Amino acid sequence: MQKAGPIGVFDSGYGGLTVLKEIITQLPEYDYIYLGDNARSPYGNRSFETVYHYTLECVQWFFEQGCSLVILACNTASAKALRTIQQNDLPVIAPAKRVLGVIRPTAEIIGHFSETKSVGILATNGTVSSNSYPMEIAKFFPGLKVYQEACPLWVPLIECDEYKSHGADYFVKKNLHQLFEKGEDIDVILLGCTHFPLLKDKIEEYVPVGVKIISQGEIVAQSLADYLKRHPEIESCCSKKGQRLFFTTDSTEDFDNHATIFYGEMVRSDHVDLEAIKPAL
Ligand code: DGL
């Protein structure tokens, strides 16, 4: 039996903190360890190979910290790396550990929010080009129309603190216009990138009245709560002292200064040098 350890929560940068915040609200008793790969973010425009390689390296780091369960709180990593890690890597490097993503839990329920049966997905280039959302949603809601719009500049705008600026309005308007040109009866928009909740106020200004905007935090948190109930063998490997630890692959000062806007509280991070991690394969 494995020693109990924290639940790992991963993102390319800060976006996963919007998910961690909701997970902690629903499941406060567990220990959590967050890693932002800020030194190599954004992942959104990178190739499958690169996102997979970076994500696997970070997952191995979580395992070295004693995590038995890791949540990829990043749509891009979930879209481009999760399946390969689950199917090819885990059986070899850590058969008793689990890595979960954010796309499937979202796909499982998104159709329930729409009356017109027409949903828009806003995400990074990587997530959109992987086609993961249309494929996953089709399994649960076969008749649902799914329209995607890649918003490659939104993550840089957010990470550079420009998400409240007039410059951000230009790109939000442009991408929403393009989305509604594809599907004019869309009545639900999924923010399919964990950074995007920071732009929610701006998005609301430019969508037709009555369109619902859905962030993933609560959905992922609820799905994790259900998962832990259904998998006591994993749940018993998750320690429960209410600890939260934060790590970044880049400057801790930058991380701490930015993290508050995503997490809603002050954060004190430590630096991780991924170069120091020996590849397990
Ligand atoms: N937060 C990540 C997501 O949910 C994307 C950020 C990035 O491009 O690195 O897709």
Short mmCIF file of N, CA, C and O and ligand atoms in Angstrom, two decimals, residues 11-12 42-44 74-76 124 127 155 193-195, ligand 1:
data_model
loop_
_atom_site.label_atom_id
_atom_site.label_comp_id
_atom_site.label_asym_id
_atom_site.label_seq_id
_atom_site.Cartn_x
_atom_site.Cartn_y
_atom_site.Cartn_z
N ASP A 11 -0.74 23.05 -14.04
CA ASP A 11 -1.09 23.88 -15.20
C ASP A 11 0.22 24.38 -15.82
O ASP A 11 1.26 24.40 -15.16
N SER A 12 0.11 24.81 -17.07
CA SER A 12 1.27 25.42 -17.72
C SER A 12 1.71 26.68 -16.96
O SER A 12 2.87 27.07 -17.03
N PRO A 42 3.27 30.07 -22.43
CA PRO A 42 2.09 29.25 -22.61
C PRO A 42 2.35 28.00 -23.45
O PRO A 42 3.23 27.97 -24.29
N TYR A 43 1.52 26.98 -23.18
CA TYR A 43 1.59 25.73 -23.93
C TYR A 43 0.72 25.80 -25.21
O TYR A 43 0.87 24.97 -26.10
N GLY A 44 -0.23 26.75 -25.20
CA GLY A 44 -1.31 26.75 -26.19
C GLY A 44 -0.91 26.64 -27.64
O GLY A 44 -1.64 26.07 -28.45
N CYS A 74 -5.34 21.92 -16.87
CA CYS A 74 -4.93 22.65 -18.07
C CYS A 74 -5.56 21.91 -19.24
O CYS A 74 -5.30 20.71 -19.43
N ASN A 75 -6.39 22.62 -20.00
CA ASN A 75 -7.06 21.97 -21.13
C ASN A 75 -6.07 21.54 -22.19
O ASN A 75 -6.21 20.49 -22.81
N THR A 76 -5.05 22.37 -22.41
CA THR A 76 -4.09 22.08 -23.47
C THR A 76 -3.34 20.79 -23.15
O THR A 76 -3.18 19.91 -24.00
N THR A 124 -7.53 27.39 -26.28
CA THR A 124 -6.25 27.69 -26.95
C THR A 124 -6.23 26.99 -28.32
O THR A 124 -7.03 26.10 -28.59
N THR A 127 -5.88 23.15 -27.84
CA THR A 127 -7.10 22.43 -27.46
C THR A 127 -8.04 22.33 -28.65
O THR A 127 -8.60 21.26 -28.92
N VAL A 155 -4.43 34.01 -23.52
CA VAL A 155 -3.54 33.62 -22.40
C VAL A 155 -2.41 34.65 -22.23
O VAL A 155 -2.19 35.14 -21.11
N CYS A 193 -10.44 26.93 -21.32
CA CYS A 193 -9.05 27.19 -20.93
C CYS A 193 -9.12 27.74 -19.51
O CYS A 193 -9.93 28.63 -19.23
N THR A 194 -8.30 27.20 -18.64
CA THR A 194 -8.44 27.55 -17.22
C THR A 194 -7.98 28.97 -16.91
O THR A 194 -8.17 29.45 -15.80
N HIS A 195 -7.37 29.64 -17.88
CA HIS A 195 -7.04 31.06 -17.69
C HIS A 195 -8.27 31.97 -17.93
O HIS A 195 -8.32 33.08 -17.41
N1 DGL B 1 -4.53 27.10 -18.91
C1 DGL B 1 -4.24 26.34 -20.08
C2 DGL B 1 -5.51 25.67 -20.59
O1 DGL B 1 -6.44 25.44 -19.83
C3 DGL B 1 -3.60 27.03 -21.26
C4 DGL B 1 -2.54 27.99 -21.05
C5 DGL B 1 -1.43 27.89 -22.06
O2 DGL B 1 -1.60 28.16 -23.25
O3 DGL B 1 -0.38 27.52 -21.58
O4 DGL B 1 -5.56 25.34 -21.75
#
